[in-house]
Short mmCIF file of N, CA and C in Angstrom, two decimals:
data_model
loop_
_atom_site.label_atom_id
_atom_site.label_comp_id
_atom_site.label_asym_id
_atom_site.label_seq_id
_atom_site.Cartn_x
_atom_site.Cartn_y
_atom_site.Cartn_z
N ALA A 17 -36.83 0.09 66.00
CA ALA A 17 -36.78 0.57 64.46
C ALA A 17 -38.25 0.45 64.04
N LEU A 18 -38.45 1.17 63.22
CA LEU A 18 -39.69 1.20 62.53
C LEU A 18 -39.69 0.92 61.09
N GLY A 19 -39.58 -0.32 60.94
CA GLY A 19 -39.50 -0.73 59.41
C GLY A 19 -38.19 -0.29 58.68
N ASN A 20 -38.27 -0.09 57.42
CA ASN A 20 -36.81 0.24 56.88
C ASN A 20 -36.70 1.77 56.50
N ALA A 21 -37.70 2.67 56.93
CA ALA A 21 -37.39 4.13 57.09
C ALA A 21 -36.40 4.54 57.88
N PRO A 22 -36.08 6.05 57.54
CA PRO A 22 -34.95 6.46 58.32
C PRO A 22 -35.63 6.44 60.01
N PRO A 23 -34.78 6.73 60.98
CA PRO A 23 -34.92 6.52 62.45
C PRO A 23 -36.07 7.51 62.55
N VAL A 24 -36.87 6.78 63.66
CA VAL A 24 -38.10 7.66 63.96
C VAL A 24 -37.71 7.65 65.46
N VAL A 25 -37.85 9.18 66.32
CA VAL A 25 -37.64 9.08 67.46
C VAL A 25 -38.89 9.71 67.97
N PRO A 26 -39.16 9.23 69.43
CA PRO A 26 -40.45 9.49 69.83
C PRO A 26 -40.70 11.17 70.13
N ASP A 27 -41.92 11.40 70.24
CA ASP A 27 -42.15 13.29 70.23
C ASP A 27 -41.62 13.45 71.69
N TRP A 28 -41.74 12.67 72.63
CA TRP A 28 -41.27 12.92 74.04
C TRP A 28 -39.79 13.16 74.24
N ALA A 29 -38.74 12.57 73.54
CA ALA A 29 -37.62 12.43 73.48
C ALA A 29 -36.97 14.00 72.91
N ASN A 30 -36.18 14.49 74.21
CA ASN A 30 -35.65 15.85 73.63
C ASN A 30 -34.63 15.66 73.00
N ASP A 31 -33.89 16.66 72.85
CA ASP A 31 -32.45 16.65 72.26
C ASP A 31 -31.57 16.52 73.27
N GLU A 32 -31.74 16.88 74.53
CA GLU A 32 -30.78 16.67 75.50
C GLU A 32 -30.57 15.14 75.78
N MET A 33 -31.73 14.60 75.57
CA MET A 33 -31.70 12.85 76.26
C MET A 33 -31.15 12.09 74.98
N ILE A 34 -31.24 12.76 73.78
CA ILE A 34 -30.66 12.14 72.69
C ILE A 34 -29.23 12.28 72.68
N HIS A 35 -28.81 13.58 73.02
CA HIS A 35 -27.47 14.13 73.12
C HIS A 35 -26.47 13.26 74.07
N ALA A 36 -27.39 13.09 75.01
CA ALA A 36 -26.90 12.42 76.26
C ALA A 36 -26.78 10.68 76.16
N GLY A 37 -27.05 10.21 75.00
CA GLY A 37 -27.03 8.99 74.80
C GLY A 37 -28.29 8.04 75.51
N LYS A 38 -29.06 9.01 76.16
CA LYS A 38 -30.28 8.13 76.58
C LYS A 38 -31.33 7.57 75.89
N ILE A 39 -31.55 8.22 74.66
CA ILE A 39 -32.21 7.72 73.46
C ILE A 39 -31.45 7.21 72.50
N LYS A 40 -31.17 5.97 71.88
CA LYS A 40 -30.76 5.49 70.85
C LYS A 40 -31.77 4.80 70.00
N HIS A 41 -31.44 4.91 68.61
CA HIS A 41 -32.10 4.12 67.67
C HIS A 41 -31.24 2.81 67.29
N ILE A 42 -31.94 1.76 67.13
CA ILE A 42 -31.46 0.61 66.81
C ILE A 42 -30.28 0.43 65.67
N PHE A 43 -30.18 1.15 64.87
CA PHE A 43 -29.32 1.23 63.84
C PHE A 43 -28.13 2.28 64.18
N ASP A 44 -28.29 2.97 65.18
CA ASP A 44 -26.94 3.65 65.66
C ASP A 44 -25.61 2.74 65.78
N GLU A 45 -24.65 3.37 65.86
CA GLU A 45 -23.66 2.64 66.10
C GLU A 45 -23.29 2.46 67.78
N GLY A 46 -22.83 1.13 67.78
CA GLY A 46 -22.67 0.77 69.49
C GLY A 46 -23.85 0.59 70.37
N VAL A 47 -24.79 0.12 69.51
CA VAL A 47 -26.21 -0.21 70.45
C VAL A 47 -25.74 -1.41 71.37
N GLY A 48 -25.68 -1.16 72.81
CA GLY A 48 -25.56 -2.39 73.23
C GLY A 48 -25.41 -1.87 74.74
N LEU A 49 -25.11 -2.67 75.74
CA LEU A 49 -25.10 -1.93 77.28
C LEU A 49 -23.68 -1.17 77.07
N ASP A 50 -22.57 -1.55 76.37
CA ASP A 50 -21.33 -0.88 76.25
C ASP A 50 -21.71 0.92 75.86
N PHE A 51 -22.71 0.90 75.18
CA PHE A 51 -23.06 2.23 74.54
C PHE A 51 -23.15 3.30 75.32
N HIS A 52 -23.52 2.84 76.91
CA HIS A 52 -23.63 4.17 77.71
C HIS A 52 -23.57 3.03 79.01
N ALA A 53 -22.42 3.52 79.97
CA ALA A 53 -21.74 2.89 80.87
C ALA A 53 -23.06 2.91 81.94
N SER A 54 -23.80 3.83 82.23
CA SER A 54 -24.63 4.10 83.11
C SER A 54 -26.05 3.45 82.67
N ALA A 55 -25.84 2.47 81.82
CA ALA A 55 -27.00 1.77 81.42
C ALA A 55 -27.22 0.50 82.18
N ARG A 56 -25.94 -0.01 82.67
CA ARG A 56 -25.71 -0.98 83.54
C ARG A 56 -26.43 -0.86 84.74
N ASN A 57 -27.32 -1.70 85.20
CA ASN A 57 -27.73 -1.81 86.57
C ASN A 57 -29.08 -0.81 86.76
N ARG A 58 -29.78 -0.85 85.16
CA ARG A 58 -30.87 0.08 85.42
C ARG A 58 -31.69 -0.52 84.30
N SER A 59 -33.10 0.12 84.03
CA SER A 59 -33.82 -0.28 83.23
C SER A 59 -33.49 -0.09 81.96
N ILE A 60 -33.65 -0.81 80.80
CA ILE A 60 -33.72 -0.58 79.64
C ILE A 60 -35.03 -0.85 78.81
N ALA A 61 -35.57 0.35 77.96
CA ALA A 61 -36.80 0.10 77.24
C ALA A 61 -36.39 0.05 75.93
N ILE A 62 -36.74 -0.76 75.20
CA ILE A 62 -36.62 -1.14 73.63
C ILE A 62 -38.54 -0.94 73.12
N VAL A 63 -38.44 0.02 72.22
CA VAL A 63 -40.02 0.33 71.83
C VAL A 63 -39.97 -0.10 70.46
N GLY A 64 -40.75 -1.16 70.44
CA GLY A 64 -40.88 -1.78 69.00
C GLY A 64 -41.51 -3.56 69.08
N GLY A 65 -42.15 -3.70 68.34
CA GLY A 65 -42.60 -5.28 68.36
C GLY A 65 -42.56 -6.30 67.28
N GLY A 66 -41.28 -5.85 66.60
CA GLY A 66 -40.92 -6.63 65.44
C GLY A 66 -39.64 -7.63 66.02
N ILE A 67 -38.88 -8.14 64.81
CA ILE A 67 -37.84 -8.88 65.00
C ILE A 67 -36.47 -8.25 65.54
N SER A 68 -36.48 -7.10 64.91
CA SER A 68 -35.24 -6.31 65.38
C SER A 68 -35.37 -5.93 66.68
N ALA A 69 -36.31 -5.57 67.19
CA ALA A 69 -36.66 -5.04 68.50
C ALA A 69 -36.39 -6.13 69.38
N ALA A 70 -36.96 -7.45 69.04
CA ALA A 70 -36.68 -8.89 69.92
C ALA A 70 -35.51 -9.03 69.88
N HIS A 71 -34.61 -9.19 68.76
CA HIS A 71 -33.16 -9.61 68.98
C HIS A 71 -32.31 -8.50 69.89
N LEU A 72 -32.69 -7.20 69.79
CA LEU A 72 -31.82 -6.30 70.59
C LEU A 72 -32.29 -6.69 71.75
N ALA A 73 -33.59 -6.70 72.17
CA ALA A 73 -33.70 -7.35 73.62
C ALA A 73 -33.00 -8.54 74.16
N LEU A 74 -33.14 -9.39 73.33
CA LEU A 74 -32.35 -10.77 73.85
C LEU A 74 -31.02 -10.39 73.81
N LYS A 75 -30.37 -9.68 72.90
CA LYS A 75 -28.90 -9.38 73.13
C LYS A 75 -28.49 -8.36 74.35
N LEU A 76 -29.39 -7.76 74.66
CA LEU A 76 -28.89 -6.87 76.00
C LEU A 76 -29.18 -7.49 77.35
N GLU A 77 -30.17 -8.57 77.07
CA GLU A 77 -30.14 -9.19 78.13
C GLU A 77 -29.04 -10.24 78.48
N ARG A 78 -28.51 -10.83 77.14
CA ARG A 78 -27.45 -11.79 77.49
C ARG A 78 -26.15 -10.53 78.01
N GLU A 79 -25.99 -9.53 77.22
CA GLU A 79 -24.84 -8.72 77.72
C GLU A 79 -25.01 -8.26 79.04
N ALA A 80 -26.08 -8.38 79.94
CA ALA A 80 -26.23 -7.75 81.07
C ALA A 80 -25.81 -8.90 82.03
N GLY A 81 -26.02 -10.07 81.60
CA GLY A 81 -25.64 -11.41 82.37
C GLY A 81 -26.52 -11.52 83.65
N ALA A 82 -26.25 -12.58 84.14
CA ALA A 82 -27.04 -13.13 85.15
C ALA A 82 -27.15 -12.50 86.70
N ARG A 83 -25.94 -11.99 86.80
CA ARG A 83 -25.88 -11.25 88.16
C ARG A 83 -25.98 -9.61 88.34
N SER A 84 -26.18 -9.08 87.04
CA SER A 84 -26.60 -7.84 86.79
C SER A 84 -28.20 -7.29 87.28
N THR A 85 -28.39 -6.59 87.58
CA THR A 85 -29.75 -6.00 88.02
C THR A 85 -30.71 -5.07 86.96
N THR A 86 -29.60 -5.07 85.57
CA THR A 86 -30.40 -4.56 84.57
C THR A 86 -31.69 -5.17 83.95
N ALA A 87 -32.81 -4.28 83.79
CA ALA A 87 -34.01 -4.97 83.42
C ALA A 87 -34.24 -4.35 81.98
N VAL A 88 -34.27 -5.48 81.21
CA VAL A 88 -34.59 -5.07 79.82
C VAL A 88 -36.10 -5.42 79.65
N HIS A 89 -36.62 -4.13 78.97
CA HIS A 89 -38.02 -4.34 78.68
C HIS A 89 -38.36 -4.17 77.23
N LEU A 90 -39.36 -4.78 76.66
CA LEU A 90 -39.65 -4.72 75.13
C LEU A 90 -41.14 -3.98 75.39
N VAL A 91 -41.15 -2.69 74.67
CA VAL A 91 -42.68 -2.12 74.60
C VAL A 91 -43.13 -1.99 73.12
N CYS A 92 -44.28 -2.66 73.30
CA CYS A 92 -44.84 -2.60 71.76
C CYS A 92 -46.38 -2.28 71.80
N ARG A 93 -46.85 -1.80 70.79
CA ARG A 93 -48.32 -1.54 70.60
C ARG A 93 -49.43 -2.65 70.86
N HIS A 94 -48.86 -4.07 70.33
CA HIS A 94 -49.73 -4.95 70.29
C HIS A 94 -48.81 -6.41 71.06
N ASP A 95 -49.49 -7.17 71.24
CA ASP A 95 -48.94 -8.66 71.79
C ASP A 95 -48.06 -9.01 70.58
N LEU A 96 -46.81 -9.62 71.17
CA LEU A 96 -46.05 -10.33 70.11
C LEU A 96 -46.91 -11.19 68.89
N ARG A 97 -46.63 -11.01 67.93
CA ARG A 97 -47.19 -11.58 66.64
C ARG A 97 -46.19 -12.42 65.99
N GLU A 98 -46.61 -13.93 66.19
CA GLU A 98 -45.47 -14.65 65.45
C GLU A 98 -45.66 -15.14 64.30
N GLN A 99 -44.72 -15.13 63.60
CA GLN A 99 -44.77 -15.60 62.01
C GLN A 99 -43.49 -15.96 61.57
N GLN A 100 -43.24 -17.17 60.91
CA GLN A 100 -42.03 -17.42 60.65
C GLN A 100 -41.36 -16.53 59.77
N PHE A 101 -41.76 -15.95 58.85
CA PHE A 101 -41.08 -15.17 58.21
C PHE A 101 -41.79 -13.90 57.89
N ASP A 102 -41.28 -12.54 57.80
CA ASP A 102 -42.19 -11.38 57.70
C ASP A 102 -42.56 -10.98 56.27
N THR A 103 -42.69 -12.12 55.33
CA THR A 103 -43.43 -12.34 53.96
C THR A 103 -44.07 -13.49 53.62
N HIS A 104 -44.62 -13.45 52.78
CA HIS A 104 -45.08 -14.74 52.14
C HIS A 104 -44.04 -15.61 51.64
N GLN A 105 -44.35 -16.87 51.78
CA GLN A 105 -43.14 -17.73 51.24
C GLN A 105 -42.64 -17.57 49.74
N ASP A 106 -43.77 -17.47 48.92
CA ASP A 106 -43.55 -16.91 47.36
C ASP A 106 -42.33 -16.19 47.10
N TRP A 107 -42.23 -15.19 48.28
CA TRP A 107 -40.88 -14.26 47.94
C TRP A 107 -39.60 -15.06 48.46
N MET A 108 -39.74 -16.26 48.90
CA MET A 108 -38.29 -16.74 49.41
C MET A 108 -37.73 -17.66 48.24
N MET A 109 -38.37 -18.26 47.30
CA MET A 109 -38.00 -18.85 46.32
C MET A 109 -37.00 -18.22 45.57
N ASP A 110 -35.82 -19.20 45.49
CA ASP A 110 -34.67 -18.99 44.97
C ASP A 110 -34.61 -19.47 43.30
N SER A 111 -33.50 -19.06 42.59
CA SER A 111 -33.23 -19.38 41.06
C SER A 111 -33.39 -21.08 41.27
N ALA A 112 -32.79 -21.68 41.99
CA ALA A 112 -32.62 -23.05 41.94
C ALA A 112 -33.82 -23.62 41.82
N ALA A 113 -34.60 -23.27 43.03
CA ALA A 113 -36.05 -23.86 43.36
C ALA A 113 -36.83 -23.50 42.16
N ALA A 114 -36.56 -22.26 41.63
CA ALA A 114 -37.28 -21.86 40.46
C ALA A 114 -37.13 -22.84 39.18
N ALA A 115 -36.11 -23.05 38.99
CA ALA A 115 -35.67 -23.87 38.01
C ALA A 115 -36.16 -25.57 38.19
N ARG A 116 -36.28 -26.12 39.48
CA ARG A 116 -36.60 -27.29 39.86
C ARG A 116 -38.30 -27.16 39.45
N SER A 117 -38.87 -26.14 39.80
CA SER A 117 -40.33 -25.83 39.52
C SER A 117 -40.70 -26.15 38.13
N GLU A 118 -39.82 -25.36 37.28
CA GLU A 118 -40.16 -25.64 35.96
C GLU A 118 -39.73 -26.85 35.59
N ALA A 119 -38.87 -27.48 35.71
CA ALA A 119 -38.41 -28.65 35.28
C ALA A 119 -39.64 -29.55 35.59
N GLY A 120 -40.47 -29.63 36.54
CA GLY A 120 -41.38 -30.33 37.01
C GLY A 120 -42.61 -30.25 36.48
N GLY A 121 -42.75 -29.06 35.52
CA GLY A 121 -44.09 -28.67 34.83
C GLY A 121 -44.88 -27.50 35.50
N GLY A 122 -44.06 -26.96 36.72
CA GLY A 122 -44.65 -25.86 37.60
C GLY A 122 -44.46 -24.54 36.75
N GLN A 123 -44.98 -23.48 37.58
CA GLN A 123 -44.73 -22.35 36.88
C GLN A 123 -43.05 -21.41 37.05
N GLY A 124 -42.37 -22.05 37.74
CA GLY A 124 -40.87 -21.57 37.86
C GLY A 124 -41.16 -20.39 39.11
N LEU A 125 -40.41 -19.18 38.82
CA LEU A 125 -40.80 -17.90 39.52
C LEU A 125 -42.22 -17.65 39.82
N PRO A 126 -42.58 -17.42 41.44
CA PRO A 126 -43.89 -17.09 41.42
C PRO A 126 -44.35 -15.70 40.47
N LYS A 127 -45.67 -15.40 40.47
CA LYS A 127 -46.21 -14.13 39.62
C LYS A 127 -45.56 -13.00 40.43
N CYS A 128 -45.37 -12.99 41.85
CA CYS A 128 -45.04 -11.48 42.42
C CYS A 128 -43.53 -11.43 42.18
N ARG A 129 -42.90 -12.57 42.10
CA ARG A 129 -41.61 -12.39 41.82
C ARG A 129 -41.27 -11.74 40.35
N ARG A 130 -41.96 -12.62 39.54
CA ARG A 130 -41.79 -12.06 38.12
C ARG A 130 -42.12 -10.60 37.77
N HIS A 131 -43.33 -10.25 38.57
CA HIS A 131 -43.37 -8.96 38.63
C HIS A 131 -42.48 -7.81 39.27
N PHE A 132 -41.88 -8.18 40.11
CA PHE A 132 -41.10 -7.51 41.07
C PHE A 132 -39.69 -7.11 39.88
N ALA A 133 -39.29 -8.54 39.74
CA ALA A 133 -38.42 -8.37 38.58
C ALA A 133 -38.42 -7.33 37.16
N SER A 134 -39.59 -7.33 36.81
CA SER A 134 -40.25 -6.25 35.78
C SER A 134 -40.12 -4.67 36.30
N LEU A 135 -39.99 -4.51 37.32
CA LEU A 135 -40.24 -3.30 37.62
C LEU A 135 -38.72 -2.48 37.71
N ASP A 136 -38.83 -1.58 36.87
CA ASP A 136 -37.36 -0.73 36.56
C ASP A 136 -37.27 0.71 37.79
N SER A 137 -37.97 0.76 38.36
CA SER A 137 -38.28 2.08 39.40
C SER A 137 -37.95 1.51 40.83
N TYR A 138 -37.16 2.09 41.23
CA TYR A 138 -36.77 1.70 42.88
C TYR A 138 -37.80 1.93 43.84
N ALA A 139 -38.55 3.16 43.27
CA ALA A 139 -39.61 3.81 44.29
C ALA A 139 -40.70 2.72 43.95
N GLU A 140 -41.05 2.17 42.76
CA GLU A 140 -41.97 1.15 42.65
C GLU A 140 -41.47 -0.07 43.56
N ARG A 141 -40.60 -0.57 43.35
CA ARG A 141 -40.07 -1.78 44.08
C ARG A 141 -39.93 -1.59 45.59
N ARG A 142 -39.88 -0.27 46.26
CA ARG A 142 -40.05 -0.07 47.51
C ARG A 142 -41.44 -0.12 47.87
N ASP A 143 -42.49 0.48 46.93
CA ASP A 143 -43.78 0.10 47.45
C ASP A 143 -44.24 -1.13 47.47
N VAL A 144 -43.83 -2.08 46.44
CA VAL A 144 -44.06 -3.42 46.63
C VAL A 144 -43.79 -4.07 48.03
N ILE A 145 -42.54 -3.87 48.15
CA ILE A 145 -41.71 -4.34 49.54
C ILE A 145 -42.48 -3.73 50.68
N LYS A 146 -42.80 -2.61 50.95
CA LYS A 146 -44.13 -2.03 51.75
C LYS A 146 -45.19 -2.74 51.91
N ARG A 147 -45.66 -2.85 50.72
CA ARG A 147 -47.13 -3.66 50.81
C ARG A 147 -46.70 -5.05 51.38
N GLU A 148 -46.07 -5.72 50.72
CA GLU A 148 -45.96 -7.45 50.87
C GLU A 148 -45.40 -7.70 52.26
N ARG A 149 -44.48 -6.99 52.61
CA ARG A 149 -43.89 -7.14 54.31
C ARG A 149 -44.64 -7.23 55.08
N VAL A 150 -44.63 -8.23 56.03
CA VAL A 150 -45.56 -8.26 57.35
C VAL A 150 -44.74 -7.77 58.58
N ALA A 151 -44.87 -6.20 58.67
CA ALA A 151 -43.83 -6.02 59.87
C ALA A 151 -44.26 -6.16 61.23
N GLY A 152 -43.63 -6.00 62.41
CA GLY A 152 -43.83 -6.26 63.55
C GLY A 152 -44.35 -7.50 64.12
N THR A 153 -43.72 -8.58 63.44
CA THR A 153 -43.68 -10.09 63.86
C THR A 153 -42.15 -10.58 64.21
N VAL A 154 -42.44 -11.57 64.98
CA VAL A 154 -41.22 -12.34 65.33
C VAL A 154 -41.28 -13.79 65.14
N SER A 155 -40.41 -14.58 64.89
CA SER A 155 -40.39 -15.77 64.73
C SER A 155 -40.60 -16.81 65.85
N ALA A 156 -41.37 -17.97 65.84
CA ALA A 156 -41.56 -18.60 67.05
C ALA A 156 -40.29 -18.90 67.89
N SER A 157 -39.13 -18.98 67.30
CA SER A 157 -37.98 -19.50 68.09
C SER A 157 -37.54 -18.31 68.86
N VAL A 158 -37.87 -17.02 68.24
CA VAL A 158 -37.41 -15.73 69.01
C VAL A 158 -38.52 -15.25 70.31
N SER A 159 -39.52 -16.12 70.35
CA SER A 159 -40.95 -15.79 70.79
C SER A 159 -40.66 -16.83 72.00
N ARG A 160 -40.72 -18.01 71.47
CA ARG A 160 -40.87 -19.01 72.73
C ARG A 160 -39.74 -19.98 72.59
N GLY A 161 -38.71 -19.77 71.64
CA GLY A 161 -37.73 -20.94 71.96
C GLY A 161 -36.69 -20.84 73.23
N LYS A 162 -35.85 -21.85 73.40
CA LYS A 162 -35.18 -21.68 74.39
C LYS A 162 -34.21 -20.65 74.08
N GLY A 163 -34.20 -19.69 75.47
CA GLY A 163 -33.32 -18.32 75.33
C GLY A 163 -34.12 -17.23 74.47
N GLY A 164 -35.44 -17.57 74.39
CA GLY A 164 -36.45 -16.38 73.61
C GLY A 164 -37.13 -15.79 74.62
N LEU A 165 -37.87 -14.79 74.02
CA LEU A 165 -38.36 -13.67 74.93
C LEU A 165 -39.43 -14.16 76.13
N ARG A 166 -40.24 -15.33 75.63
CA ARG A 166 -40.92 -15.79 76.59
C ARG A 166 -40.29 -17.32 77.48
N TYR A 167 -39.25 -17.52 77.20
CA TYR A 167 -38.58 -18.66 77.94
C TYR A 167 -38.57 -18.50 79.30
#
C-alpha cells in the first residue's frame, strides 16, 4: 500500500494478472493465503516498506506455517526504517494529557494539534497529514522483535 491514497498497481501488472488474483492490493478483501489457493507453496512478494506491508508479510508467514514451502518476500525501495510511530509524538497527545499539561502550567495541546483543529477544510487537513506523517517506517518490535521480520 502506498500511503492513504487509492490503490496503486505497478505498471508491469496487466489486467489478466489482476483478474486472475495474482496481483492484489493490501486493502482488497480476503488478502491472505486463502485469497488464492495456488499461492500455497509458492513465492509471494509484498511491495512496500512500511508498517502495513510488514504486518502483511508477518501475517502471511504465520498463515503459511512451518511445514509450508511458501516463501514470503518483502520488496522495498529502501532498507527497513525503524521508527516507533509514523508521526511526531506531539500528534499523540490526547485530551487528558493536554489537561494535565495545562494544570501543571504547560501549553496543553501542542501547537500543531491546535492548528489542525482550527482547519475547516478536509483538503487542508489531508495536506497536514501528508506533510507530518513519516511514511515507510516500521516499529522496532515489527522489525527486530520476537516473531518480527528480522527475528
